[in-house]
Coordinates of C-alpha atoms in Angstrom, one line a residue:
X1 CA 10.4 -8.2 23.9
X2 CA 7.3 -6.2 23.8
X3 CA 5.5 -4.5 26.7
X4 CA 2.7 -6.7 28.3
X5 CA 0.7 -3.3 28.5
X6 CA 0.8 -2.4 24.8
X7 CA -2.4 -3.8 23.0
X8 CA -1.4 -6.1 19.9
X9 CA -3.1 -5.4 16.8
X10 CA -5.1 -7.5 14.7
X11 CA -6.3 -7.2 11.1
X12 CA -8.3 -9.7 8.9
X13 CA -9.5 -9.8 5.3
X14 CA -11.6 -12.4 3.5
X15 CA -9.7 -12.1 0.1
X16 CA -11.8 -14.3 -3.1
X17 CA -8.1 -15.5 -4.8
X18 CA -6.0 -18.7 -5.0
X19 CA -3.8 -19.5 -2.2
X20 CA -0.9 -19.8 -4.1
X21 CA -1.5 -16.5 -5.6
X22 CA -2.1 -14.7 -2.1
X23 CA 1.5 -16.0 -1.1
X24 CA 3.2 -15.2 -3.7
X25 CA 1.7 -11.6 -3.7
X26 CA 2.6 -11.5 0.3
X27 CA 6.3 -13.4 0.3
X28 CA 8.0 -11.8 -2.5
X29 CA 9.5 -8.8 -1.7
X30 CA 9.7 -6.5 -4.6
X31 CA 5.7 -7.5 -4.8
X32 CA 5.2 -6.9 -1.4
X33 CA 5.9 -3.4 -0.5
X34 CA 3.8 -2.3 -3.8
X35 CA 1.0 -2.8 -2.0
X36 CA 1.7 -2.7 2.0
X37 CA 1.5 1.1 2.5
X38 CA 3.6 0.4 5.4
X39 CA 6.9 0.4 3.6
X40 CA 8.8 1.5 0.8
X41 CA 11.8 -1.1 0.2
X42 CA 11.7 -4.7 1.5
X43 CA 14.7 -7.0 0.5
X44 CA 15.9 -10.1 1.7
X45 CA 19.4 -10.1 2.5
X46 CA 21.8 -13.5 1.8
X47 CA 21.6 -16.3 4.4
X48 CA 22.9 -19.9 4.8
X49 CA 20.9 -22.7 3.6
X50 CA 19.9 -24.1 7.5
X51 CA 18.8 -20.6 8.5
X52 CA 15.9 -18.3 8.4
X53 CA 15.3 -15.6 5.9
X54 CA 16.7 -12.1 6.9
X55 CA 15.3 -9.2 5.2
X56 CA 16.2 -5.3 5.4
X57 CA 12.6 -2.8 5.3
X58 CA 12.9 1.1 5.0
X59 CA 10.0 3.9 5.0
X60 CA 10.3 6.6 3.6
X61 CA 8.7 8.9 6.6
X62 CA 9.6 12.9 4.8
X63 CA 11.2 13.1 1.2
X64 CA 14.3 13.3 3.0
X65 CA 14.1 11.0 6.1
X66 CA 14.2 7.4 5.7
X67 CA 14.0 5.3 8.6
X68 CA 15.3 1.6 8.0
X69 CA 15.4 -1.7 10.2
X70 CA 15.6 -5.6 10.1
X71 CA 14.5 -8.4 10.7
X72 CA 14.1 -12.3 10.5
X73 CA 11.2 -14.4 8.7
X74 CA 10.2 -18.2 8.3
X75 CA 7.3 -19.5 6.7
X76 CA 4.8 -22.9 6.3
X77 CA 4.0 -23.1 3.6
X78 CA 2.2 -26.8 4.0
X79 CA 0.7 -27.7 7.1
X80 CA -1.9 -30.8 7.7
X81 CA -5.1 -28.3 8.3
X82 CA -4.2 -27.0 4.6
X83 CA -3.2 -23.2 6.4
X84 CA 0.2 -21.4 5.6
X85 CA 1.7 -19.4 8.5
X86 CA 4.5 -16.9 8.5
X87 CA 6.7 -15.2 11.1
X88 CA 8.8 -12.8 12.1
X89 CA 10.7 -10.7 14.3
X90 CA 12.1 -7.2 13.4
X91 CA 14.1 -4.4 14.9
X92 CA 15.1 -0.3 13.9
X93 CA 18.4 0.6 15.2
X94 CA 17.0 4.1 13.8
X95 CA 17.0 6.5 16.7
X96 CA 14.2 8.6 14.6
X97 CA 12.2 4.9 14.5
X98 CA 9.3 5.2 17.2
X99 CA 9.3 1.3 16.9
X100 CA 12.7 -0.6 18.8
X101 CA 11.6 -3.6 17.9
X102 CA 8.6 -6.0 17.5
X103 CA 7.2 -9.7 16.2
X104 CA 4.3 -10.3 14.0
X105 CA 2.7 -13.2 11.9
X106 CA 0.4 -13.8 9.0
X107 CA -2.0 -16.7 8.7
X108 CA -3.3 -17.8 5.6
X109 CA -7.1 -20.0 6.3
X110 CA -8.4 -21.7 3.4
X111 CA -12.1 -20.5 3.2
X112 CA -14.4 -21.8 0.4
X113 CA -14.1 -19.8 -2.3
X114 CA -11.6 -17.7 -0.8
X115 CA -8.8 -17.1 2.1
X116 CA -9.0 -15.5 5.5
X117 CA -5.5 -13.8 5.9
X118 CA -5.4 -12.2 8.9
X119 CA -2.0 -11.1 11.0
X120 CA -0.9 -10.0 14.6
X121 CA 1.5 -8.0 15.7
X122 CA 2.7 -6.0 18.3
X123 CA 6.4 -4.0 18.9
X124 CA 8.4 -1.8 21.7
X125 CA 8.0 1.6 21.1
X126 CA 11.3 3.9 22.0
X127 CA 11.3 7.2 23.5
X128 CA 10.2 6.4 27.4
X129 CA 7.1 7.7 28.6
X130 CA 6.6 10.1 25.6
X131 CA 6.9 7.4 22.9
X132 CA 4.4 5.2 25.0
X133 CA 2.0 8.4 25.1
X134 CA 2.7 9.1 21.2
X135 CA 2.5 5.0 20.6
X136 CA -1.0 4.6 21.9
X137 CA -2.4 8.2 21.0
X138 CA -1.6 8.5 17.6
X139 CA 0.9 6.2 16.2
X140 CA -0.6 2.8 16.9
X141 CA -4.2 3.8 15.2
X142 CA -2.4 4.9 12.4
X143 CA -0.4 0.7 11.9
X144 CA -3.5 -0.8 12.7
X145 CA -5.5 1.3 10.0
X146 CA -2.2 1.2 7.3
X147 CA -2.6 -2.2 7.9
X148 CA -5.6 -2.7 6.9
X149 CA -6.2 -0.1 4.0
X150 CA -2.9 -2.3 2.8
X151 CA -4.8 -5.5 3.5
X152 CA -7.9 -3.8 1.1
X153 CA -5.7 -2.9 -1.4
X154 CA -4.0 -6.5 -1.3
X155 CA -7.5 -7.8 -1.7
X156 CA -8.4 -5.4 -5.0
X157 CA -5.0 -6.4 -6.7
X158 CA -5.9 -10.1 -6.2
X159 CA -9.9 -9.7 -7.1
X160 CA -10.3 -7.2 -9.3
X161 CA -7.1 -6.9 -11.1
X162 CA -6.6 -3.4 -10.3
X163 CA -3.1 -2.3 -9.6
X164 CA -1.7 -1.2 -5.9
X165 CA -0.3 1.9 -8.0
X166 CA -4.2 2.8 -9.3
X167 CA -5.4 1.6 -6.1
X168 CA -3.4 4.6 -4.5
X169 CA -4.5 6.9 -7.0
X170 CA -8.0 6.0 -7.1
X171 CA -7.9 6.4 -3.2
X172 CA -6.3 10.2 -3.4
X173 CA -9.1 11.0 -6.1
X174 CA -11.6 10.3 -4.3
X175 CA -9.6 12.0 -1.3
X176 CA -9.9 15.1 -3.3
X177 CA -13.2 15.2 -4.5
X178 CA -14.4 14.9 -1.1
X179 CA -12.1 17.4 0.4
X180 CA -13.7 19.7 -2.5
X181 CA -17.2 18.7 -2.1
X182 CA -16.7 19.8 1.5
X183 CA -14.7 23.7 0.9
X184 CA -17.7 24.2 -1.5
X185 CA -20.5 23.3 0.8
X186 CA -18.9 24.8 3.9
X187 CA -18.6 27.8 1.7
X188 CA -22.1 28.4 0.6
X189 CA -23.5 27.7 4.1
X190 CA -21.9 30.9 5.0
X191 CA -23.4 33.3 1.9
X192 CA -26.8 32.8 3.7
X193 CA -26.8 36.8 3.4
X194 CA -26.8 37.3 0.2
X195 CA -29.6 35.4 -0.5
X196 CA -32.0 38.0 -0.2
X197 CA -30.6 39.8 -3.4
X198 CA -32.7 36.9 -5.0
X199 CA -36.0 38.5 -4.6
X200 CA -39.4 36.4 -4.2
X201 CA -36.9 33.1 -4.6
X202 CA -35.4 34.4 -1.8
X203 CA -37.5 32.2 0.8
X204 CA -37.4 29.0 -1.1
X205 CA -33.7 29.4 -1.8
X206 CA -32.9 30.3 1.8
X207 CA -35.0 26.8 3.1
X208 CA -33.6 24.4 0.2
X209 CA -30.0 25.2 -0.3
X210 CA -28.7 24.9 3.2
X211 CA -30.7 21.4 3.6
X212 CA -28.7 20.6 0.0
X213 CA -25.3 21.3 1.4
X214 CA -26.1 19.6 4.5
X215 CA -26.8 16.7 2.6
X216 CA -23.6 16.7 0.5
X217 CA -21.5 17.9 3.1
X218 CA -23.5 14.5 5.0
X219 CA -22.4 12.4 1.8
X220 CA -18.8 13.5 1.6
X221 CA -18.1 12.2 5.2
X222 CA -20.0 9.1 5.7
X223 CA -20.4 7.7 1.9
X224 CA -19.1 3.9 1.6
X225 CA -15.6 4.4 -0.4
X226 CA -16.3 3.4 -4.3
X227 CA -15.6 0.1 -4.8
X228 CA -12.1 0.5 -6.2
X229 CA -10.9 2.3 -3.8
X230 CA -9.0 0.8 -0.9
X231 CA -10.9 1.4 2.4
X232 CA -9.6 0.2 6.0
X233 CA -13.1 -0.7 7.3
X234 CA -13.5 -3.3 4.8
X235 CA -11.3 -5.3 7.3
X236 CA -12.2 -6.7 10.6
X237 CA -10.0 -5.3 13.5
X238 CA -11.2 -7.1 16.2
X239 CA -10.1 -10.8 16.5
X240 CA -12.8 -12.9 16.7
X241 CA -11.7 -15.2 19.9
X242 CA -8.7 -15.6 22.3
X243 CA -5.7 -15.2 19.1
X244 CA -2.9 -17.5 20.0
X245 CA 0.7 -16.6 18.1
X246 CA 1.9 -19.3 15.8
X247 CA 4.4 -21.8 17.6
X248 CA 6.8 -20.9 14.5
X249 CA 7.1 -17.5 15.7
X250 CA 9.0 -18.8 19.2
X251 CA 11.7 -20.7 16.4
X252 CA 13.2 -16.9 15.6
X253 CA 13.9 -16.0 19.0
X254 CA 17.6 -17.0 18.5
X255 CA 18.1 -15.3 15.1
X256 CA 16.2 -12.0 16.1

């Protein structure tokens, strides 16, 4: 279903919170897309009792474009190593939808005091030879890191308490006063000239403010993200062995 030459990605957070709690937060819908950044409606759609859950997703990509698709789930929720495993298999009949179509999974590893949820997932991207350019040039950094600045703001809801909605907010603040920190730094590195209107502090002015902006301008790009604020590179991206897709995930290949 997907090409063998895309390159599946792979996000993992160590999340301090009750199992139970983590699923809940991850397989109910209406709590789900408050905090994956990935989508703005996810609804499951009716079903028969013997078959797997089908769901509808949307994003909203402009204020006035919303590209939809759907899709198929099934979950384990009990399993005799104590993990929980969910699949799924999904598809955009959107022509505007760079993804066709694509399968994913999320694992659930019990891990002392907390869990090791982790997912992989990989899709088709539409468009020929220009959508596998765009896929792998731009659009496919941009899952793997929504993916994980969801997974962070996941964790911070579950830890900390703090809402995905202040979560967002806290993250554009801080978004802001960087951006700022940056205009006004990058500004006064270029009124070098007028320093010499400053008279005999003109040489000690002219030697410690550019090394001052340098310094903030330094902090404003490579400062850790505050602690409440959801940061992508609190996640690991890299799996850390061969990753095998749950056996679960081959069950949906006749409901897809």
């Amino acid at each position: 279903m997907v090409s063998k030459e895309s390159k599946a990605l792979y996000i993992e957070a160590r999340i301090r919170a009750d199992l139970d709690e983590l699923w809940a937060r991850t397989q109910d819908p209406a709590r789900h897309r408050r905090w994956d950044l990935r989508f703005t409606e996810i609804e499951y759609l009716p079903r028969a009792e013997d078959e797997p859950q089908r769901f509808r997703y949307a994003t909203r990509v402009l204020p006035f474009l919303t590209v939809a698709g759907t899709g198929v789930s099934a979950g384990e929720k009990e399993r005799p190593d104590g993990t929980r495993t969910s699949a799924l298999r999904f598809h955009s009949p959107h022509p505007l939808s760079l993804i066709a179509e694509g399968s994913g999974y999320w694992r659930y590893v019990p891990d002392g005091d907390g869990v090791r949820f982790l997912t992989g997932y990989d899709y088709r991207p539409r468009w020929g030879a220009f959508g596998a350019f765009a896929d792998r040039v731009l659009f496919r950094p941009l899952m793997g890191w929504a993916t994980a600045w969801s997974f962070d703001r996941l964790r911070l809801w579950l830890e900390r308490g703090i809402a995905p909605e202040r979560a967002l907010l806290n993250w554009l603040t801080e978004l802001v006063v960087r951006a700022l920190v940056l205009t006004v730094c990058c500004t006064g590195l270029g009124l070098g000239p007028l320093v010499g209107l400053l008279g005999p502090l003109a040489p000690a002015v002219a030697f410690l403010c550019p090394l001052l902006l340098l310094v903030a301008i330094s902090l404003a790009l490579l400062m850790a993200p505050l602690s409440g604020t959801p940061a992508a590179r609190r996640c690991l991206r890299t799996p850390p062995a061969r990753v095998r897709a749950p056996r679960l995930l081959r069950t949906l290949e006749n409901w897809s």
